[in-house]
Short mmCIF file of C-alpha atoms and ligand atoms in Angstrom, two decimals:
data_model
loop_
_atom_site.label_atom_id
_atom_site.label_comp_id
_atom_site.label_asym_id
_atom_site.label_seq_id
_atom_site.Cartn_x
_atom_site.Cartn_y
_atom_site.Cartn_z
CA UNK A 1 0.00 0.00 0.00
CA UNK A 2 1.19 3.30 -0.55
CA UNK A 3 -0.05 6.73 0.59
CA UNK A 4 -0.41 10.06 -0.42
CA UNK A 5 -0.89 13.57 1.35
CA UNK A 6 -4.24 14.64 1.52
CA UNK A 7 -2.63 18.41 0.55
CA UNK A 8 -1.28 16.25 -2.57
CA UNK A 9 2.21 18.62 -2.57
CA UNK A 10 4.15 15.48 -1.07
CA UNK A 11 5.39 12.57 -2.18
CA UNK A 12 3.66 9.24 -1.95
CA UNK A 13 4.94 6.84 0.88
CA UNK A 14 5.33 3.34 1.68
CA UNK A 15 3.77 1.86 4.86
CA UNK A 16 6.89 2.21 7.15
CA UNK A 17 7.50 6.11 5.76
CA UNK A 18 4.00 7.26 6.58
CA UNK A 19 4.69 5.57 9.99
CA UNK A 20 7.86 7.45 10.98
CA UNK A 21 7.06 10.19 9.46
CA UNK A 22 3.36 11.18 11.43
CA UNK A 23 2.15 13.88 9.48
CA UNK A 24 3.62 14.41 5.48
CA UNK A 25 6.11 17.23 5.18
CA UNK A 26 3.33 19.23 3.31
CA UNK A 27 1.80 19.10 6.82
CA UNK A 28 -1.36 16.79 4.60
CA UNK A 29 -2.79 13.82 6.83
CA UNK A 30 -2.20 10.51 4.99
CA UNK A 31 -4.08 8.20 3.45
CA UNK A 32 -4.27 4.90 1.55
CA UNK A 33 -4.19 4.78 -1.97
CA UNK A 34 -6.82 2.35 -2.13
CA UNK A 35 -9.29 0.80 0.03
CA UNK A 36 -8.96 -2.94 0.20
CA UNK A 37 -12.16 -5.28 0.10
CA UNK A 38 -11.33 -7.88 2.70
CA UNK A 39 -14.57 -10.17 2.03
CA UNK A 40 -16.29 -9.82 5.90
CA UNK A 41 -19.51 -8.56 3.57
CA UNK A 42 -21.57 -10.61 6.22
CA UNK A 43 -22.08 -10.95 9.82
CA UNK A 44 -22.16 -14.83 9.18
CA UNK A 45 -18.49 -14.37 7.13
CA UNK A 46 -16.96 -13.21 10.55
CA UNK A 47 -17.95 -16.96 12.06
CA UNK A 48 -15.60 -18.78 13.27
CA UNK A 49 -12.01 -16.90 13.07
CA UNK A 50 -9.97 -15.46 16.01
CA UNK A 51 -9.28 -11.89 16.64
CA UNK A 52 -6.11 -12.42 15.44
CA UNK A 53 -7.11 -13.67 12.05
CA UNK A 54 -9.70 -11.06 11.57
CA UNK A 55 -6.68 -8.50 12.52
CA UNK A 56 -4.66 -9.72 10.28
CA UNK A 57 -6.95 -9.48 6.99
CA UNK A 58 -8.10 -6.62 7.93
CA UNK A 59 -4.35 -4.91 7.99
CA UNK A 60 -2.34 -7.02 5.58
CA UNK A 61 -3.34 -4.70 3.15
CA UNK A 62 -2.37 -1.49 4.22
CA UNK A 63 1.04 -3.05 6.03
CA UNK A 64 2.70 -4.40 2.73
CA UNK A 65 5.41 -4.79 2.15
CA UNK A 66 6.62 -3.50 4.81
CA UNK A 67 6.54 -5.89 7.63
CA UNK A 68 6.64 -9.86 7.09
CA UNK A 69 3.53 -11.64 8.18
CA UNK A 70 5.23 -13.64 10.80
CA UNK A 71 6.20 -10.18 12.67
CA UNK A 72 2.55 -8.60 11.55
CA UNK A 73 0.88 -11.73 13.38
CA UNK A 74 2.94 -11.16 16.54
CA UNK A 75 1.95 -7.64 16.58
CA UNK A 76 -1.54 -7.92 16.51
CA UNK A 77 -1.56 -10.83 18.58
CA UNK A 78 0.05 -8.24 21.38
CA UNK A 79 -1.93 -5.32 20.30
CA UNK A 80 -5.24 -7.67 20.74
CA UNK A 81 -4.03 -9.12 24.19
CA UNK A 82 -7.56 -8.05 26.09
CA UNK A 83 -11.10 -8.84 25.22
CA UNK A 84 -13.03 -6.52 23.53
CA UNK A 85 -16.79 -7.92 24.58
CA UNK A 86 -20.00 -6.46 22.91
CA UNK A 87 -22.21 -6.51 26.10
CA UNK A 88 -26.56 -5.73 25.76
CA UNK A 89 -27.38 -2.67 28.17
CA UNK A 90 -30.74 -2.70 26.73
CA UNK A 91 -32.94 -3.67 23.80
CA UNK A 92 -31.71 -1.86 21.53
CA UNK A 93 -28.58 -0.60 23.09
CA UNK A 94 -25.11 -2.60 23.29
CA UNK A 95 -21.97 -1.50 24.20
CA UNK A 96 -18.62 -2.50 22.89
CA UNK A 97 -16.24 -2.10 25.77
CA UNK A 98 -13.06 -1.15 24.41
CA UNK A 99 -11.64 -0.23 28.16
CA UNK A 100 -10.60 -3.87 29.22
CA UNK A 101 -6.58 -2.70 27.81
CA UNK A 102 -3.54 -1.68 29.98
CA UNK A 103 -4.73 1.68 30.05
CA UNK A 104 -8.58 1.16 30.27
CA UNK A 105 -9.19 3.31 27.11
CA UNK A 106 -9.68 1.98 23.41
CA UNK A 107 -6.45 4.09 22.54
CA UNK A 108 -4.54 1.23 24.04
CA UNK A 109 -5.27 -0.44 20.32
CA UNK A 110 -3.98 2.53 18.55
CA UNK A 111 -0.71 2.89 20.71
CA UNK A 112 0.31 -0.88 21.29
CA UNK A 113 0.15 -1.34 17.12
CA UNK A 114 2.07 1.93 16.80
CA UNK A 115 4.92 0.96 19.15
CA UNK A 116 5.05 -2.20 17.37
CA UNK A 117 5.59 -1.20 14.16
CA UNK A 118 7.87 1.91 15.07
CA UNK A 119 9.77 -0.46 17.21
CA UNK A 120 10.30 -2.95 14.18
CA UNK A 121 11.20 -0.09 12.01
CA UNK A 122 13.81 1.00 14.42
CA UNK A 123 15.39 -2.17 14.24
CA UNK A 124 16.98 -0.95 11.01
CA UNK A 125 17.93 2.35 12.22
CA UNK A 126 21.61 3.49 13.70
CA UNK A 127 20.03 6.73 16.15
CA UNK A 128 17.27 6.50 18.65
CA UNK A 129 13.88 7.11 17.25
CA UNK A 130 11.94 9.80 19.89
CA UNK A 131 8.46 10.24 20.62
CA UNK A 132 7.06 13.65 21.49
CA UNK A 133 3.35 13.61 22.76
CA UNK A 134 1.36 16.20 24.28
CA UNK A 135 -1.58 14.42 26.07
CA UNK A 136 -4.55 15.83 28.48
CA UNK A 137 -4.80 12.82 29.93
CA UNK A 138 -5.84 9.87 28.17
CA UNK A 139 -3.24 9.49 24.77
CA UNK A 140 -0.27 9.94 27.21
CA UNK A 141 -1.21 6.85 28.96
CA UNK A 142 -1.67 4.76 25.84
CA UNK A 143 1.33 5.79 24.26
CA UNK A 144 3.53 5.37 27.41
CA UNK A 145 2.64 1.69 27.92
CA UNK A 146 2.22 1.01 24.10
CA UNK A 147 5.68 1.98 23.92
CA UNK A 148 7.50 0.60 27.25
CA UNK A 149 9.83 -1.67 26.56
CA UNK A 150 10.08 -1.07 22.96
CA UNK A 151 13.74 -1.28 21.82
CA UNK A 152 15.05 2.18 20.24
CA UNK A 153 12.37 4.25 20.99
CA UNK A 154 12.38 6.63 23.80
CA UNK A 155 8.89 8.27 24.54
CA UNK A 156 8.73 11.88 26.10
CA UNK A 157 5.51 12.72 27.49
CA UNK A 158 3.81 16.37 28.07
CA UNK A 159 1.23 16.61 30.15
CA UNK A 160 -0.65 19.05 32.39
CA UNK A 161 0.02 19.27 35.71
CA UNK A 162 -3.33 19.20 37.86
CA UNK A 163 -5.11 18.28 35.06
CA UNK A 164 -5.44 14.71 34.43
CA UNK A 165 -7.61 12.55 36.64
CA UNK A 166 -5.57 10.38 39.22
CA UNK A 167 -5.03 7.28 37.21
CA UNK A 168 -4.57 9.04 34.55
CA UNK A 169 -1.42 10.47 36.15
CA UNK A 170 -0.65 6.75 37.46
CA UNK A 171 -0.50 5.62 33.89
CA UNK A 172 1.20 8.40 33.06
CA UNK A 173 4.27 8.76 35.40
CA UNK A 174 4.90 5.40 37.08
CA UNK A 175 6.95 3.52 34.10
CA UNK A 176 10.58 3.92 33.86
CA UNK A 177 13.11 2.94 31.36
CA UNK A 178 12.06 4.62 28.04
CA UNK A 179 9.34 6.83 29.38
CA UNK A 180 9.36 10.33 30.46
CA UNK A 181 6.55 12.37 31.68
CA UNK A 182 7.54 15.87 31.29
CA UNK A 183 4.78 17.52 34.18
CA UNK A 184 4.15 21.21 32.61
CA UNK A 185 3.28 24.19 34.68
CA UNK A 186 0.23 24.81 32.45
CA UNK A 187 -2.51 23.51 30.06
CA UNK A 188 -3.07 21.27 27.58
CA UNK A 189 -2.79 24.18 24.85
CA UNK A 190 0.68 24.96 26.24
CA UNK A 191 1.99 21.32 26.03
CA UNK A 192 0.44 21.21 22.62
CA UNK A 193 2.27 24.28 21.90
CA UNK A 194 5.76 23.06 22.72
CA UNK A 195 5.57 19.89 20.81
CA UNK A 196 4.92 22.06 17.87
CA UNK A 197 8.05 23.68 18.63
CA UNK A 198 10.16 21.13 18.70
CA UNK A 199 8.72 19.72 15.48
CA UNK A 200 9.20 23.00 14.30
CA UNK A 201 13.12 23.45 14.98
CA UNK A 202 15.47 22.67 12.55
CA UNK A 203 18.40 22.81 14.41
CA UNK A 204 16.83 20.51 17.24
CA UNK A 205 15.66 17.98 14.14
CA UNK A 206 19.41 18.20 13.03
CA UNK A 207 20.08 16.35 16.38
CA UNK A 208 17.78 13.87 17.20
CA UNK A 209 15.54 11.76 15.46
CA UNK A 210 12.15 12.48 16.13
CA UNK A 211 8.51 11.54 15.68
CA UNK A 212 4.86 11.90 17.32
CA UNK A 213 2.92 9.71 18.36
CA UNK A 214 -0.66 11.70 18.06
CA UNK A 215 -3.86 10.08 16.38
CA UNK A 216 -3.17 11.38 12.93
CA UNK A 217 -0.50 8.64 12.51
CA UNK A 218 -1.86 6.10 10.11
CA UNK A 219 -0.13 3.34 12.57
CA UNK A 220 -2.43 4.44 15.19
CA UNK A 221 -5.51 5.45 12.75
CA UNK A 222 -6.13 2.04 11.01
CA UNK A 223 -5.76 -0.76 13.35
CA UNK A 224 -8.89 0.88 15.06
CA UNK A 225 -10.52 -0.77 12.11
CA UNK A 226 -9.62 -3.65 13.80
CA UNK A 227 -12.61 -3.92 16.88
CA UNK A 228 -15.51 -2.82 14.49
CA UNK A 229 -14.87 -5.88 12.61
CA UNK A 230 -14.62 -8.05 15.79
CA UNK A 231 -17.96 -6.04 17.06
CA UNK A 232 -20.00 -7.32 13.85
CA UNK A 233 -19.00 -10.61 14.65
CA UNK A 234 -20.47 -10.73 17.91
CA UNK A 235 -23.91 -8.77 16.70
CA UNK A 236 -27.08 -11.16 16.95
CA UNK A 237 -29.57 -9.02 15.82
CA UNK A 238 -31.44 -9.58 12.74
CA UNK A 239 -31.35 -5.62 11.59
CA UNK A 240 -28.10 -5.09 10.88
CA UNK A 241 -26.24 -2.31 13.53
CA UNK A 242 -26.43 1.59 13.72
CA UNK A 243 -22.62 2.38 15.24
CA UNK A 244 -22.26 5.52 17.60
CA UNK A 245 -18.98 6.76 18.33
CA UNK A 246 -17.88 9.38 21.04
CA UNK A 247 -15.67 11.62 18.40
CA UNK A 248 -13.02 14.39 19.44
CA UNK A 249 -10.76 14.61 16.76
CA UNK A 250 -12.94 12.02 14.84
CA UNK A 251 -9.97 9.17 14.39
CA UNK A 252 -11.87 6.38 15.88
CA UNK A 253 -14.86 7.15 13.78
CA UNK A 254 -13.07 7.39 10.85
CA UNK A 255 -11.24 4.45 11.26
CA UNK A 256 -14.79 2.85 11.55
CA UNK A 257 -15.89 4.52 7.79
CA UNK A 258 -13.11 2.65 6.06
CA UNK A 259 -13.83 -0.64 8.02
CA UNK A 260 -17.95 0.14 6.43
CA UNK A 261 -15.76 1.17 2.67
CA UNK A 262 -14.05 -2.36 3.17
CA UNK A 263 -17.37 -3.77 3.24
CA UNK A 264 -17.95 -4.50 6.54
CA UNK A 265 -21.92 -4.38 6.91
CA UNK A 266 -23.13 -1.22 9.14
CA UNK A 267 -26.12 0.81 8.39
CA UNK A 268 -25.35 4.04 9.70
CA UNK A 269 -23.36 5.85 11.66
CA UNK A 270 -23.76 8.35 14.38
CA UNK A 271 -20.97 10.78 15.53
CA UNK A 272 -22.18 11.96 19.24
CA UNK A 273 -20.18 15.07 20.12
CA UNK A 274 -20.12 17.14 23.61
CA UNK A 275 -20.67 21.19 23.33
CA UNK A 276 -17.73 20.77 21.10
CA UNK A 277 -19.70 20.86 17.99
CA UNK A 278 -18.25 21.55 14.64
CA UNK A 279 -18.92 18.15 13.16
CA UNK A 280 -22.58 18.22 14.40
CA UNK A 281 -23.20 21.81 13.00
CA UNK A 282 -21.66 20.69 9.37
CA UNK A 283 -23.99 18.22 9.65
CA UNK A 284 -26.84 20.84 9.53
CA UNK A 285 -25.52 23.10 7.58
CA UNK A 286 -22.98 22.11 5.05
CA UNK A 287 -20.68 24.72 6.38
CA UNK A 288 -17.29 24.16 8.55
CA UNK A 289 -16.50 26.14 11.04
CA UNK A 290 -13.66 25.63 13.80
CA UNK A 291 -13.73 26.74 16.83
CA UNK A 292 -11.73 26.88 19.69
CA UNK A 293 -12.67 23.85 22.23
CA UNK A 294 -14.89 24.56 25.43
CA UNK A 295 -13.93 22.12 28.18
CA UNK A 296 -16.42 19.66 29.31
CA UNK A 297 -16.83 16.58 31.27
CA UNK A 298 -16.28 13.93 28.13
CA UNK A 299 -12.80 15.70 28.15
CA UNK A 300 -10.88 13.72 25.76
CA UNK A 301 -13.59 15.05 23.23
CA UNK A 302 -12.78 18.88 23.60
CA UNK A 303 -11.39 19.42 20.60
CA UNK A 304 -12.43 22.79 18.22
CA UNK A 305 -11.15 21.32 15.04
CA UNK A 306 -10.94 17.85 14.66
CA UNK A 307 -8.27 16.59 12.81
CA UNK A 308 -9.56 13.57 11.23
CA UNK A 309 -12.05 15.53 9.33
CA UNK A 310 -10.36 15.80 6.32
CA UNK A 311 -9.94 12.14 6.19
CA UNK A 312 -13.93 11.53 6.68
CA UNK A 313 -14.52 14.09 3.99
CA UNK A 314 -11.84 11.96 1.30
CA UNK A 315 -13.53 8.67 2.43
CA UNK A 316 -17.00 10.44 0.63
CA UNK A 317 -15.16 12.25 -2.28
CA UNK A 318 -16.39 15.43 -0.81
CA UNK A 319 -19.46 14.86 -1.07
CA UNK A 320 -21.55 16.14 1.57
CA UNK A 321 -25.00 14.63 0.36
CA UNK A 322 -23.45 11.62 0.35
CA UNK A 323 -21.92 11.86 3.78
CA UNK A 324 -25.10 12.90 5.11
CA UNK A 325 -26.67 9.99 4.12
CA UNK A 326 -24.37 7.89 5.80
CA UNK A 327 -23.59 9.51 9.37
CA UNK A 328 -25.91 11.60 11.48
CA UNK A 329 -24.35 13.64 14.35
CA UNK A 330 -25.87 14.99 17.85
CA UNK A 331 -24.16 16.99 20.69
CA UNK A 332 -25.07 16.02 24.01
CA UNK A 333 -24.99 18.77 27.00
CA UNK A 334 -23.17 17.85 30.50
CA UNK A 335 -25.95 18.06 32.10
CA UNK A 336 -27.33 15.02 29.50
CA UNK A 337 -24.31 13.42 30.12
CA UNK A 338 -24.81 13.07 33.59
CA UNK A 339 -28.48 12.06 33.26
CA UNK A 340 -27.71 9.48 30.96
CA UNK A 341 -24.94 8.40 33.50
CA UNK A 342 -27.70 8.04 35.94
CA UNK A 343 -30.54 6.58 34.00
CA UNK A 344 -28.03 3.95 32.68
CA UNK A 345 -26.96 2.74 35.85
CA UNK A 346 -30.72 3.47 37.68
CA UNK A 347 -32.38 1.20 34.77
CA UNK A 348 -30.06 -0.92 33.81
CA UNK A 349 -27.22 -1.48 36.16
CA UNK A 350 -24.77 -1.16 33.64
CA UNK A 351 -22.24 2.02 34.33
CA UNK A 352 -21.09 4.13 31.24
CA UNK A 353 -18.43 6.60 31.39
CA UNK A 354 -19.07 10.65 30.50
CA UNK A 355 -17.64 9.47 26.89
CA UNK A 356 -19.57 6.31 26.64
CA UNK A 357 -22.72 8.33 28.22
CA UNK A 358 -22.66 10.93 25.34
CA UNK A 359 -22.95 8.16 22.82
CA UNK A 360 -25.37 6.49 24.70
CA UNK A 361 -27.36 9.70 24.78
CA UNK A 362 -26.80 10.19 21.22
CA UNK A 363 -27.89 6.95 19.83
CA UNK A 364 -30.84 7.11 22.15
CA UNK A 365 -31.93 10.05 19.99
CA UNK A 366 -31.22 8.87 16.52
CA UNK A 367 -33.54 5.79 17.52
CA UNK A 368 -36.05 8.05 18.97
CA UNK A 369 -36.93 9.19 15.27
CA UNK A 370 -35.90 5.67 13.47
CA UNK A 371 -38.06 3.40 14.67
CA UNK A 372 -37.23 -0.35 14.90
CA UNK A 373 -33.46 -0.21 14.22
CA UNK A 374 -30.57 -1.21 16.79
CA UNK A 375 -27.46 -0.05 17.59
CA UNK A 376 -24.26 -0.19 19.32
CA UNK A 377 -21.64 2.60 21.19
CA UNK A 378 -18.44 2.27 21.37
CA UNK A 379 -17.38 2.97 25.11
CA UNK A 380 -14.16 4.37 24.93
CA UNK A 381 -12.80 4.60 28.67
CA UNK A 382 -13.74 2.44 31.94
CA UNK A 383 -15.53 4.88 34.09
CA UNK A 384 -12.88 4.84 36.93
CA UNK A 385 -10.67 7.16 34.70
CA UNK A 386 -13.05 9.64 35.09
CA UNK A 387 -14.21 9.28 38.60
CA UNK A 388 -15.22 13.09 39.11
CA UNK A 389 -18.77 12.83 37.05
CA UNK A 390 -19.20 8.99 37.97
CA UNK A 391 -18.74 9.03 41.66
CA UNK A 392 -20.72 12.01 42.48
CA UNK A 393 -23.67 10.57 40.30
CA UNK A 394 -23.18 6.94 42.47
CA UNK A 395 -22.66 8.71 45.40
CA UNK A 396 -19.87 6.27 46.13
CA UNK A 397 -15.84 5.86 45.09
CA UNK A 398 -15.49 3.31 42.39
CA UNK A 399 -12.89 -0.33 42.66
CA UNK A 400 -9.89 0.19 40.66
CA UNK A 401 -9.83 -2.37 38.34
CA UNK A 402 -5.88 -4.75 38.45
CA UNK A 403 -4.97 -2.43 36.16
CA UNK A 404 -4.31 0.50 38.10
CA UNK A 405 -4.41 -1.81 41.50
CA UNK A 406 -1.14 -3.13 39.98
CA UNK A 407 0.59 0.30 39.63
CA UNK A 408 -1.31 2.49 42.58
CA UNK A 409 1.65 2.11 45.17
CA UNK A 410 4.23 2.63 42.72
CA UNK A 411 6.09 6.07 43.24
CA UNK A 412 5.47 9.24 40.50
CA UNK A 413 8.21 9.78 38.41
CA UNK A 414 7.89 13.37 36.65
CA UNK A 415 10.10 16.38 35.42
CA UNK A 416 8.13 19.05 36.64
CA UNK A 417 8.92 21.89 33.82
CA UNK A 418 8.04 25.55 33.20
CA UNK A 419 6.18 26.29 29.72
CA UNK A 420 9.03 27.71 28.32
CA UNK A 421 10.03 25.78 25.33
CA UNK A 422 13.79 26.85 25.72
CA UNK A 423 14.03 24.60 28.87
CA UNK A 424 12.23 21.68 26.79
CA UNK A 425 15.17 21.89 24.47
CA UNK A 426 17.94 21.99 26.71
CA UNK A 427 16.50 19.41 28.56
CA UNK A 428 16.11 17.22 25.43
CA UNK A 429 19.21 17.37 24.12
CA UNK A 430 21.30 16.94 27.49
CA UNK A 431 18.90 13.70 27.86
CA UNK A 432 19.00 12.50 24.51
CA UNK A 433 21.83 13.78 22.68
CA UNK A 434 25.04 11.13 22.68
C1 LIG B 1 -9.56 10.09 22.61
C2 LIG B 1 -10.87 9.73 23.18
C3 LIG B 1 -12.07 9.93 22.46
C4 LIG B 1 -12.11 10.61 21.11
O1 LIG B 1 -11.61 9.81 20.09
P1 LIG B 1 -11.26 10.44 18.67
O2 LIG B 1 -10.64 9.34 17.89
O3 LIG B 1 -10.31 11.58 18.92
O4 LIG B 1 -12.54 10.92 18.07
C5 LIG B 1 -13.26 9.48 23.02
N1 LIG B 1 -13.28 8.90 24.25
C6 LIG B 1 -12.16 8.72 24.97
C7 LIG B 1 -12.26 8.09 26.32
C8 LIG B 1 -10.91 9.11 24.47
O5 LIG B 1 -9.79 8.92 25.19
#
């Protein structure tokens, strides 16, 4: 498979290019050149086959050359090392728990293929390849044990300090070895901000090898085909399912539109947003508009401009007719999100997260007004990473899963460092520079 740049002024990459490089040096997202048919056309053609074979099929394809099968097949048989159960809340209502990883989020799958195939790459590589990623709470985590342990990779992590929920800062400072966590004295903007400078400086680029591990990366973007594949394979219902996907910068969904292109059989999809609109609003109106995000309680989904867009508009030639016929989008309130937190658990003893609850909430109204179908969210994050919302709506403290029981006595590790991207510098080159 090759790949071009969706701002067509670069060249077109192999596989293991697109995968070092992130982002194309015409700052374009990439994408495939074509989108293979992998024959799962039916629920019944899913029957039978592990995980791993399904993950294999499924990213053959978009891997080749590049990495021999043998080594493919060992990295999705660690990328797929939890289950990934499609459980019935309700009726109509399932939920595909994508939380049951090291991290309890479904970015785990992202970041343990990533690490994989960066780590394989590295193999052939004289200098250290380093990760920069800025996180508000939930990437960092994914990327940090996606990538512990990986030979030639060293992983420096950004992250707000204050900011991130209490496991979140568990999974974010408590490996060694490879991993950094770089604690900044100020938001997730400002972290952002210095990453971009260091991608940015060509004398600091001169020096060290590096790379970013964000969602744009086609190593992290396409393995999330992976789990809609092994979610139609667990669907009983006769109707076949209407997907809803808590979208910030719209990866996950995306990922899910060229699983549907592949042929994979879904009949519609819903993108459920917070007050962070955009999507929902182009939806209505035809018109994008960024914006600039407003924080919320589904925090991982404040994002003003999602960067996946681009990619859901090439997946429908542009065509907005046609991607309105295909995807429907809502944006659900906090105070919904709450509700539905409540409702959930009151009705149905089954206990969403605020990311899962806005996709509940969402699907919930797309049914409302088309009668007799089914559906499914995707529940992106166990609810004990985001105990603020959950616990005051139980009115009790949640168990930590083994998970974090298995790190929660282990001592933070941090660099606690100023916003000032001169002191990043310094302190990357006098870690990293030999
Ligand atoms: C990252 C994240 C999302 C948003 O996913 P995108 O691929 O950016 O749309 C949703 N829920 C949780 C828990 C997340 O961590």
């Amino acid at each position: 498979m090759k790949y071009f740049s969706l701002n067509k002024q670069s060249a077109n990459v192999d596989f293991r290019e697109a995968t070092i490089l992130g982002q194309a040096p015409d700052k374009g997202l990439y994408f495939p050149e074509s989108i293979p048919q992998h024959g799962f056309t039916s629920v019944e053609s899913l029957q039978g086959l592990s995980p791993e074979e399904i993950g294999f099929r499924v990213m053959k394809p978009y891997v080749d050359p590049m990495i021999p099968d043998a080594e493919l097949k060992r990295i999705i048989r660690e990328t797929l090392s939890f289950d990934i159960p499609l459980v019935r809340i309700n009726e109509n209502i399932s939920s595909l728990e994508l939380y049951h990883g090291p991290t309890l989020a479904f970015k785990d799958v992202g970041a343990r293929f990533m690490s994989r195939c960066l780590g394989y790459f590295s193999r052939e590589k004289k200098e250290k390849i380093i990760v920069l990623v800025a996180t508000s709470g939930d990437t960092g985590g994914a990327v940090a044990d996606g990538f512990h342990g990986v030979e030639g990779v060293e992983v420096v992590i950004f992250y707000p300090s204050g900011k991130v929920s209490p496991v979140q800062e568990l999974q974010l400072t408590t490996y060694e070895g490879n991993i950094h966590a770089l604690e900044v004295q100020g938001d997730f903007d400002a972290c952002q901000k210095i990453v971009k400078q260091a991608f940015a400086d060509a004398e600091l680029k001169d020096q060290l090898f590096l790379t970013s591990a964000n969602s744009i990366n086609v190593a992290r973007w396409l393995p999330q085909q992976m789990y809609y594949f092994l979610a139609l394979q667990q669907w009983k219902e006769k109707e076949l399912p209407v997907v809803c996907v808590p979208s910030g910068n719209f990866g996950n969904i995306c990922a899910g539109m060229m699983a549907w292109r592949s042929g994979l059989p879904i009949k519609h999809f819903v993108a459920a947003c917070n007050a962070n609109d955009v999507v929902t609003q182009y939806l209505l109106s035809g018109v994008y508009k960024s914006a600039t995000a407003i924080p919320t309680i589904s925090n991982a989904m404040d994002v003003g401009d999602p960067s996946n867009f681009v990619r859901i508009l090439n997946i429908f030639d542009q065509s907005y007719p046609q991607l309105k016929e295909q995807i429907s989008s809502y944006s659900i309130t906090d105070a919904e999100t709450e509700e539905t937190i409540a409702k959930v658990y009151n009705d149905h003893n089954y206990l969403l997260d605020p990311h899962g609850a806005v996709a509940y909430a969402a699907l919930e109204r797309y049914l409302d007004v088309n009668s007799g179908f089914k559906g499914m969210i995707l529940e992106t994050a166990h609810p004990v990473k985001f105990p603020g919302s959950v616990e005051k709506i139980l009115g009790r403290s949640l168990e930590y899963p083994p998970q974090v029981e298995k790190i929660r006595n282990k001592e933070k590790k941090s660099t606690l460092i100023k916003p000032v991207y001169q002191d990043v510098k310094d302190f990357l080159l006098s870690a990293y520079l030999h």
